[in-house]
């Protein structure tokens, strides 16, 4: 019984420690991702410089055991850096544990490089500043940054005093204190700048969340009121068209035109309704599938949806812009192209998203780009995402294909 209680107590303390570490080492996901990308390429550059130095001046290397140790430590750096780089390329999450371990490897390599330099004035110590600045930019806790800086400062001081030796007569102990003080100053400045930027970003995100909530509320209000009323009006006009006597051709044509206009109104009201689901956090593929089904019901145009690949987590801006392009392309197919069939395809490829909307309608005139704002708006949305818009139309009666290719962000 006592043994079981002791095991539960250890497990409870372990949970408390893990919870404290997760809170202490928490970092903004966007900042962590940016820092991981930058640090990965910096480490590749360091490895490349070390290998080039070894190949160019082999006689100056491998003279001592410390130099062998430095090269030996490059192996886990290359392996672990490669794993992090692979996760970034595959868009897998990189947690604080990965970056903390990489920071530990960085400090270890810098320390060995300082010892290999053999002189107090060797410039290898400068790289401590870059490693500490990167650490402070990622981790938000001042306590953690202070502890990490203290550990690095103590390590450098011990190495300088014991392994290298300080010339007290030359005043090198003062230079050591200045360098340690510079470490704390750099970390303090980066932490303060980071805290200011995170506070500013937090306000922006709060305003964005408030805007998203208002959009969701607006979409629900439109669905409950205007969209329902417009749909009932459309159904009534459609029924009146069937009841109209063929003897009054003008009345029948007027009712048919009004019916088509009412369907277009119902379709446009579906845009804010379905777009609101994106701001609720739903996936683009699911919303686009539902939007295409609604298009088929409203426009009476058979619509095929093809999804290829697994949708990764996407920012709401990307999902909203791609949805807007798809909606505008479907609107053109319904109102202008007089299409009898539409195909929507969404491909999630390794390095990009590819959205295409194809119809078999009347095609586009040569001056289509200057007519209206539909294609201009779609091209603007694509360029805002860092992608491009491709419009393919062989000729009159040959249909149209609108393609948007954009990176993941």
Short mmCIF file of C-alpha atoms in Angstrom, two decimals:
data_model
loop_
_atom_site.label_atom_id
_atom_site.label_comp_id
_atom_site.label_asym_id
_atom_site.label_seq_id
_atom_site.Cartn_x
_atom_site.Cartn_y
_atom_site.Cartn_z
CA UNK A 1 0.00 0.00 0.00
CA UNK A 2 2.79 2.39 0.98
CA UNK A 3 4.68 1.46 -2.17
CA UNK A 4 1.62 2.29 -4.31
CA UNK A 5 1.17 5.62 -2.56
CA UNK A 6 4.85 6.40 -3.08
CA UNK A 7 4.59 5.62 -6.80
CA UNK A 8 1.52 7.83 -7.11
CA UNK A 9 3.34 10.61 -5.27
CA UNK A 10 6.30 10.38 -7.66
CA UNK A 11 3.96 10.37 -10.65
CA UNK A 12 2.15 13.42 -9.25
CA UNK A 13 5.39 15.32 -8.73
CA UNK A 14 6.48 14.36 -12.25
CA UNK A 15 3.23 15.79 -13.62
CA UNK A 16 3.80 19.01 -11.68
CA UNK A 17 7.34 19.29 -13.07
CA UNK A 18 6.13 18.64 -16.63
CA UNK A 19 3.37 21.22 -16.21
CA UNK A 20 5.86 23.78 -14.91
CA UNK A 21 8.26 23.09 -17.77
CA UNK A 22 5.49 23.38 -20.37
CA UNK A 23 4.48 26.74 -18.90
CA UNK A 24 8.03 27.98 -18.46
CA UNK A 25 9.20 26.97 -21.93
CA UNK A 26 6.01 27.98 -23.72
CA UNK A 27 6.60 29.91 -26.93
CA UNK A 28 4.48 31.50 -29.59
CA UNK A 29 4.02 28.89 -32.37
CA UNK A 30 4.72 31.37 -35.19
CA UNK A 31 7.86 32.65 -33.42
CA UNK A 32 9.01 29.10 -32.70
CA UNK A 33 8.51 28.09 -36.33
CA UNK A 34 10.41 31.13 -37.60
CA UNK A 35 13.23 30.60 -35.10
CA UNK A 36 13.45 26.92 -36.02
CA UNK A 37 13.75 27.73 -39.72
CA UNK A 38 16.41 30.39 -39.18
CA UNK A 39 18.44 28.33 -36.71
CA UNK A 40 18.38 25.26 -38.95
CA UNK A 41 20.01 27.14 -41.83
CA UNK A 42 22.50 28.84 -39.51
CA UNK A 43 23.61 25.46 -38.20
CA UNK A 44 23.98 24.10 -41.72
CA UNK A 45 26.17 27.11 -42.50
CA UNK A 46 28.31 26.45 -39.41
CA UNK A 47 28.74 22.80 -40.38
CA UNK A 48 29.66 23.79 -43.92
CA UNK A 49 32.26 26.30 -42.68
CA UNK A 50 33.76 23.70 -40.33
CA UNK A 51 34.04 21.10 -43.10
CA UNK A 52 35.50 23.66 -45.51
CA UNK A 53 38.07 24.70 -42.90
CA UNK A 54 38.99 21.07 -42.31
CA UNK A 55 39.41 20.43 -46.03
CA UNK A 56 41.32 23.66 -46.69
CA UNK A 57 43.69 23.53 -43.75
CA UNK A 58 43.83 19.93 -42.49
CA UNK A 59 47.21 20.51 -40.86
CA UNK A 60 45.72 22.91 -38.33
CA UNK A 61 43.04 20.44 -37.31
CA UNK A 62 43.04 17.14 -35.43
CA UNK A 63 46.15 18.09 -33.51
CA UNK A 64 44.50 17.67 -30.10
CA UNK A 65 41.81 15.54 -28.54
CA UNK A 66 39.57 18.62 -28.18
CA UNK A 67 39.53 19.10 -31.93
CA UNK A 68 38.47 15.49 -32.34
CA UNK A 69 35.78 16.15 -29.74
CA UNK A 70 34.56 19.20 -31.69
CA UNK A 71 34.23 17.14 -34.89
CA UNK A 72 32.57 14.34 -32.92
CA UNK A 73 29.99 16.78 -31.56
CA UNK A 74 29.22 17.94 -35.10
CA UNK A 75 27.71 14.50 -35.77
CA UNK A 76 24.73 14.79 -33.35
CA UNK A 77 24.29 18.40 -34.47
CA UNK A 78 24.01 17.31 -38.12
CA UNK A 79 21.71 14.41 -37.25
CA UNK A 80 19.39 16.35 -34.97
CA UNK A 81 19.41 19.44 -37.17
CA UNK A 82 18.51 17.21 -40.10
CA UNK A 83 15.58 15.74 -38.15
CA UNK A 84 14.26 19.22 -37.30
CA UNK A 85 14.70 20.34 -40.90
CA UNK A 86 12.84 17.24 -42.10
CA UNK A 87 9.95 17.99 -39.73
CA UNK A 88 9.81 21.56 -41.00
CA UNK A 89 9.75 20.41 -44.62
CA UNK A 90 7.00 17.89 -43.83
CA UNK A 91 5.10 20.55 -41.84
CA UNK A 92 5.20 18.57 -38.64
CA UNK A 93 5.17 20.33 -35.28
CA UNK A 94 8.48 21.39 -33.72
CA UNK A 95 8.09 21.68 -29.94
CA UNK A 96 10.17 23.59 -27.41
CA UNK A 97 12.01 20.38 -26.51
CA UNK A 98 13.56 20.23 -29.97
CA UNK A 99 14.76 23.83 -29.82
CA UNK A 100 16.01 23.47 -26.24
CA UNK A 101 18.08 20.44 -27.19
CA UNK A 102 19.49 22.26 -30.22
CA UNK A 103 20.38 25.21 -27.98
CA UNK A 104 22.22 22.85 -25.63
CA UNK A 105 24.18 21.44 -28.56
CA UNK A 106 24.98 24.98 -29.73
CA UNK A 107 26.36 25.99 -26.32
CA UNK A 108 28.38 22.78 -26.09
CA UNK A 109 29.93 23.30 -29.51
CA UNK A 110 30.68 26.96 -28.80
CA UNK A 111 32.32 26.02 -25.50
CA UNK A 112 34.51 23.41 -27.19
CA UNK A 113 35.39 25.95 -29.90
CA UNK A 114 36.40 28.47 -27.22
CA UNK A 115 38.67 25.87 -25.60
CA UNK A 116 40.11 24.83 -28.97
CA UNK A 117 40.87 28.52 -29.71
CA UNK A 118 43.18 28.45 -26.72
CA UNK A 119 43.32 32.21 -26.28
CA UNK A 120 41.11 34.52 -24.27
CA UNK A 121 40.84 36.98 -27.15
CA UNK A 122 39.79 34.31 -29.64
CA UNK A 123 36.51 35.44 -31.27
CA UNK A 124 34.70 32.13 -30.79
CA UNK A 125 33.01 33.55 -27.65
CA UNK A 126 31.02 35.99 -29.83
CA UNK A 127 28.82 33.14 -31.01
CA UNK A 128 27.50 32.84 -27.43
CA UNK A 129 25.66 36.12 -28.04
CA UNK A 130 23.86 34.80 -31.13
CA UNK A 131 22.88 31.57 -29.36
CA UNK A 132 21.50 33.47 -26.34
CA UNK A 133 19.63 35.97 -28.51
CA UNK A 134 17.96 33.13 -30.41
CA UNK A 135 17.03 31.41 -27.14
CA UNK A 136 15.51 34.62 -25.74
CA UNK A 137 13.57 35.22 -28.96
CA UNK A 138 11.90 31.80 -28.71
CA UNK A 139 11.17 31.36 -25.01
CA UNK A 140 9.00 33.94 -23.31
CA UNK A 141 9.71 33.23 -19.65
CA UNK A 142 12.18 35.78 -18.17
CA UNK A 143 13.05 33.30 -15.42
CA UNK A 144 14.02 30.61 -17.92
CA UNK A 145 16.06 33.08 -19.99
CA UNK A 146 17.84 34.28 -16.84
CA UNK A 147 18.64 30.73 -15.75
CA UNK A 148 19.88 29.76 -19.22
CA UNK A 149 22.02 32.90 -19.49
CA UNK A 150 23.47 32.26 -16.04
CA UNK A 151 24.35 28.69 -16.97
CA UNK A 152 26.07 29.85 -20.16
CA UNK A 153 27.88 32.69 -18.36
CA UNK A 154 29.14 30.37 -15.61
CA UNK A 155 30.28 27.84 -18.20
CA UNK A 156 32.19 30.49 -20.15
CA UNK A 157 33.72 31.93 -16.96
CA UNK A 158 34.90 28.52 -15.76
CA UNK A 159 36.36 27.70 -19.17
CA UNK A 160 38.12 31.07 -19.34
CA UNK A 161 39.62 30.73 -15.86
CA UNK A 162 40.41 27.02 -15.74
CA UNK A 163 40.97 25.86 -19.32
CA UNK A 164 42.39 29.01 -20.92
CA UNK A 165 43.72 30.98 -17.99
CA UNK A 166 43.30 34.69 -17.40
CA UNK A 167 46.11 37.20 -17.38
CA UNK A 168 45.21 39.25 -14.32
CA UNK A 169 48.05 41.70 -14.91
CA UNK A 170 46.60 42.51 -18.36
CA UNK A 171 43.14 43.04 -16.84
CA UNK A 172 41.49 40.14 -18.63
CA UNK A 173 39.18 39.52 -15.67
CA UNK A 174 37.54 42.89 -16.43
CA UNK A 175 37.06 41.88 -20.06
CA UNK A 176 35.47 38.62 -18.84
CA UNK A 177 33.02 40.54 -16.64
CA UNK A 178 32.20 42.84 -19.56
CA UNK A 179 31.48 39.85 -21.81
CA UNK A 180 29.27 38.20 -19.20
CA UNK A 181 27.47 41.50 -18.68
CA UNK A 182 26.96 41.78 -22.44
CA UNK A 183 25.30 38.34 -22.39
CA UNK A 184 22.73 39.53 -19.85
CA UNK A 185 22.19 42.81 -21.72
CA UNK A 186 21.56 41.04 -25.02
CA UNK A 187 19.10 38.60 -23.45
CA UNK A 188 17.35 41.44 -21.59
CA UNK A 189 16.99 43.55 -24.76
CA UNK A 190 15.73 40.63 -26.86
CA UNK A 191 13.29 39.60 -24.11
CA UNK A 192 11.89 43.12 -23.78
CA UNK A 193 11.51 43.52 -27.54
CA UNK A 194 9.91 40.09 -27.73
CA UNK A 195 7.50 40.89 -24.92
CA UNK A 196 6.51 44.17 -26.59
CA UNK A 197 5.94 42.45 -29.93
CA UNK A 198 3.97 39.62 -28.34
CA UNK A 199 1.75 42.12 -26.51
CA UNK A 200 1.13 43.98 -29.75
CA UNK A 201 0.42 40.71 -31.56
CA UNK A 202 -1.94 39.64 -28.77
CA UNK A 203 -4.00 42.81 -29.26
CA UNK A 204 -4.11 42.24 -33.01
CA UNK A 205 -5.22 38.66 -32.47
CA UNK A 206 -7.92 39.74 -30.03
CA UNK A 207 -9.27 42.22 -32.59
CA UNK A 208 -9.11 39.52 -35.25
CA UNK A 209 -11.00 37.07 -33.04
CA UNK A 210 -13.64 39.71 -32.35
CA UNK A 211 -13.95 40.31 -36.09
CA UNK A 212 -14.25 36.58 -36.71
CA UNK A 213 -16.98 36.30 -34.08
CA UNK A 214 -18.89 39.14 -35.74
CA UNK A 215 -18.54 37.40 -39.11
CA UNK A 216 -19.85 34.16 -37.67
CA UNK A 217 -22.79 35.98 -36.07
CA UNK A 218 -23.50 37.75 -39.37
CA UNK A 219 -23.45 34.48 -41.30
CA UNK A 220 -25.88 32.93 -38.82
CA UNK A 221 -28.16 35.97 -39.00
CA UNK A 222 -28.18 35.86 -42.81
CA UNK A 223 -28.92 32.14 -42.71
CA UNK A 224 -31.82 32.59 -40.32
CA UNK A 225 -33.41 35.59 -42.03
CA UNK A 226 -32.40 36.89 -45.46
CA UNK A 227 -31.31 33.56 -46.95
CA UNK A 228 -34.49 31.80 -45.86
CA UNK A 229 -36.70 34.58 -47.21
CA UNK A 230 -34.79 34.76 -50.49
CA UNK A 231 -35.09 30.98 -50.91
CA UNK A 232 -38.87 31.12 -50.34
CA UNK A 233 -39.19 33.96 -52.87
CA UNK A 234 -37.15 31.95 -55.37
CA UNK A 235 -39.36 28.89 -54.88
CA UNK A 236 -42.47 31.01 -55.35
CA UNK A 237 -41.19 32.54 -58.57
CA UNK A 238 -40.12 29.12 -59.84
CA UNK A 239 -43.65 27.83 -59.17
CA UNK A 240 -45.15 30.88 -60.90
CA UNK A 241 -43.05 30.12 -64.00
CA UNK A 242 -44.57 26.64 -64.19
CA UNK A 243 -48.06 28.03 -63.71
CA UNK A 244 -47.70 30.81 -66.29
CA UNK A 245 -49.76 30.42 -69.43
CA UNK A 246 -47.78 30.06 -72.68
CA UNK A 247 -50.18 32.52 -74.27
CA UNK A 248 -48.53 35.39 -72.40
CA UNK A 249 -44.96 35.02 -73.63
CA UNK A 250 -43.79 38.34 -72.21
CA UNK A 251 -45.01 37.43 -68.71
CA UNK A 252 -43.29 34.06 -68.90
CA UNK A 253 -39.98 35.58 -70.01
CA UNK A 254 -40.19 38.13 -67.22
CA UNK A 255 -40.85 35.44 -64.65
CA UNK A 256 -37.97 33.31 -65.96
CA UNK A 257 -35.59 36.27 -65.77
CA UNK A 258 -36.82 37.05 -62.26
CA UNK A 259 -36.40 33.41 -61.27
CA UNK A 260 -32.82 33.40 -62.51
CA UNK A 261 -32.12 36.63 -60.63
CA UNK A 262 -33.62 35.22 -57.43
CA UNK A 263 -31.41 32.11 -57.73
CA UNK A 264 -28.36 34.32 -58.17
CA UNK A 265 -29.39 36.24 -55.04
CA UNK A 266 -29.78 33.02 -53.05
CA UNK A 267 -26.37 31.87 -54.26
CA UNK A 268 -24.66 35.12 -53.25
CA UNK A 269 -26.25 34.92 -49.81
CA UNK A 270 -24.65 31.49 -49.38
CA UNK A 271 -21.17 33.04 -49.52
CA UNK A 272 -21.16 34.74 -46.09
CA UNK A 273 -23.02 31.76 -44.59
CA UNK A 274 -20.45 29.16 -45.69
CA UNK A 275 -17.52 31.54 -45.19
CA UNK A 276 -18.61 31.94 -41.59
CA UNK A 277 -17.97 28.22 -41.10
CA UNK A 278 -14.33 28.81 -42.01
CA UNK A 279 -14.05 31.37 -39.22
CA UNK A 280 -15.57 28.79 -36.89
CA UNK A 281 -12.50 26.64 -37.63
CA UNK A 282 -13.85 24.15 -40.16
CA UNK A 283 -11.58 22.72 -42.85
CA UNK A 284 -11.54 24.26 -46.31
CA UNK A 285 -12.25 20.94 -48.03
CA UNK A 286 -15.42 20.32 -45.99
CA UNK A 287 -16.76 23.84 -46.50
CA UNK A 288 -15.93 23.78 -50.20
CA UNK A 289 -17.67 20.43 -50.61
CA UNK A 290 -20.81 21.78 -48.92
CA UNK A 291 -20.62 24.99 -50.97
CA UNK A 292 -20.44 23.01 -54.21
CA UNK A 293 -23.47 20.94 -53.19
CA UNK A 294 -25.41 24.15 -52.55
CA UNK A 295 -24.31 25.47 -55.94
CA UNK A 296 -25.66 22.35 -57.63
CA UNK A 297 -29.03 22.74 -55.86
CA UNK A 298 -29.39 26.47 -56.53
CA UNK A 299 -28.02 26.62 -60.07
CA UNK A 300 -29.29 23.18 -61.15
CA UNK A 301 -25.82 22.51 -62.60
CA UNK A 302 -24.22 19.10 -61.89
CA UNK A 303 -21.07 19.75 -59.87
CA UNK A 304 -18.25 17.27 -59.18
CA UNK A 305 -15.82 17.79 -56.30
CA UNK A 306 -12.44 16.04 -56.27
CA UNK A 307 -10.18 16.16 -53.20
CA UNK A 308 -6.60 14.92 -53.40
CA UNK A 309 -4.31 14.69 -50.37
CA UNK A 310 -4.82 15.41 -46.69
CA UNK A 311 -5.55 18.97 -45.69
CA UNK A 312 -2.99 20.29 -43.18
CA UNK A 313 -3.82 22.99 -40.63
CA UNK A 314 -4.23 26.20 -42.63
CA UNK A 315 -4.49 29.80 -41.51
CA UNK A 316 -7.96 31.26 -41.79
CA UNK A 317 -6.65 33.83 -44.31
CA UNK A 318 -5.58 31.05 -46.69
CA UNK A 319 -8.85 29.15 -46.33
CA UNK A 320 -10.91 32.31 -46.76
CA UNK A 321 -9.02 33.50 -49.87
CA UNK A 322 -9.21 30.09 -51.59
CA UNK A 323 -12.90 29.87 -50.76
CA UNK A 324 -13.44 33.35 -52.25
CA UNK A 325 -11.69 32.32 -55.49
CA UNK A 326 -13.77 29.15 -55.73
CA UNK A 327 -17.00 31.05 -55.08
CA UNK A 328 -16.25 33.67 -57.74
CA UNK A 329 -15.34 30.98 -60.28
CA UNK A 330 -18.61 29.14 -59.57
CA UNK A 331 -20.53 32.42 -59.86
CA UNK A 332 -19.04 33.04 -63.30
CA UNK A 333 -19.93 29.52 -64.37
CA UNK A 334 -23.52 30.04 -63.21
CA UNK A 335 -24.31 33.59 -64.32
CA UNK A 336 -22.07 34.20 -67.34
CA UNK A 337 -20.86 30.89 -68.76
CA UNK A 338 -24.25 29.12 -68.80
CA UNK A 339 -22.42 25.90 -67.99
CA UNK A 340 -24.10 22.50 -67.92
CA UNK A 341 -21.37 20.85 -65.82
CA UNK A 342 -18.76 22.08 -63.31
CA UNK A 343 -15.80 20.33 -61.68
CA UNK A 344 -14.04 21.59 -58.54
CA UNK A 345 -10.67 20.05 -57.66
CA UNK A 346 -8.58 20.71 -54.55
CA UNK A 347 -5.08 19.20 -54.39
CA UNK A 348 -2.89 19.35 -51.28
CA UNK A 349 0.56 18.74 -52.72
CA UNK A 350 3.92 18.60 -50.92
CA UNK A 351 4.80 22.26 -51.37
CA UNK A 352 1.60 23.97 -52.47
CA UNK A 353 -2.19 23.98 -52.67
CA UNK A 354 -3.80 23.77 -56.09
CA UNK A 355 -7.45 24.77 -56.54
CA UNK A 356 -9.14 24.50 -59.92
CA UNK A 357 -12.72 25.17 -61.06
CA UNK A 358 -13.63 23.99 -64.57
CA UNK A 359 -16.85 24.42 -66.53
CA UNK A 360 -18.06 23.49 -70.02
CA UNK A 361 -19.68 26.84 -70.71
CA UNK A 362 -19.32 29.37 -73.48
CA UNK A 363 -15.74 30.31 -72.63
CA UNK A 364 -14.25 33.76 -72.19
CA UNK A 365 -13.95 36.72 -74.54
CA UNK A 366 -10.51 38.13 -75.27
CA UNK A 367 -11.08 41.16 -73.05
CA UNK A 368 -12.45 39.20 -70.09
CA UNK A 369 -9.81 40.57 -67.71
CA UNK A 370 -11.11 44.12 -68.13
CA UNK A 371 -14.76 43.24 -67.61
CA UNK A 372 -16.04 43.57 -64.08
CA UNK A 373 -14.04 42.88 -60.97
CA UNK A 374 -14.41 39.11 -60.70
CA UNK A 375 -11.10 37.99 -62.23
CA UNK A 376 -9.29 41.01 -60.80
CA UNK A 377 -10.48 40.06 -57.32
CA UNK A 378 -9.46 36.42 -57.78
CA UNK A 379 -6.00 37.42 -59.00
CA UNK A 380 -5.60 39.81 -56.06
CA UNK A 381 -6.54 37.06 -53.60
CA UNK A 382 -4.03 34.65 -55.17
CA UNK A 383 -1.19 37.18 -55.15
CA UNK A 384 -1.96 38.13 -51.56
CA UNK A 385 -1.29 34.51 -50.62
CA UNK A 386 2.00 34.54 -52.53
CA UNK A 387 0.56 32.38 -55.31
CA UNK A 388 -0.70 32.88 -58.83
CA UNK A 389 -3.96 32.68 -60.77
CA UNK A 390 -4.11 30.86 -64.09
CA UNK A 391 -7.11 31.21 -66.41
CA UNK A 392 -7.44 28.71 -69.25
CA UNK A 393 -10.04 29.18 -71.97
CA UNK A 394 -9.41 27.63 -75.39
CA UNK A 395 -12.08 29.62 -77.12
CA UNK A 396 -15.82 30.29 -77.39
CA UNK A 397 -17.83 27.24 -76.44
CA UNK A 398 -14.77 25.41 -75.06
CA UNK A 399 -15.32 26.08 -71.36
CA UNK A 400 -13.11 27.78 -68.78
CA UNK A 401 -10.73 26.59 -66.07
CA UNK A 402 -9.65 28.84 -63.21
CA UNK A 403 -6.57 27.60 -61.31
CA UNK A 404 -5.01 29.01 -58.15
CA UNK A 405 -1.64 27.71 -56.99
CA UNK A 406 -0.35 28.97 -53.66
CA UNK A 407 2.19 27.87 -51.04
CA UNK A 408 1.05 26.78 -47.61
CA UNK A 409 2.17 30.02 -46.06
#
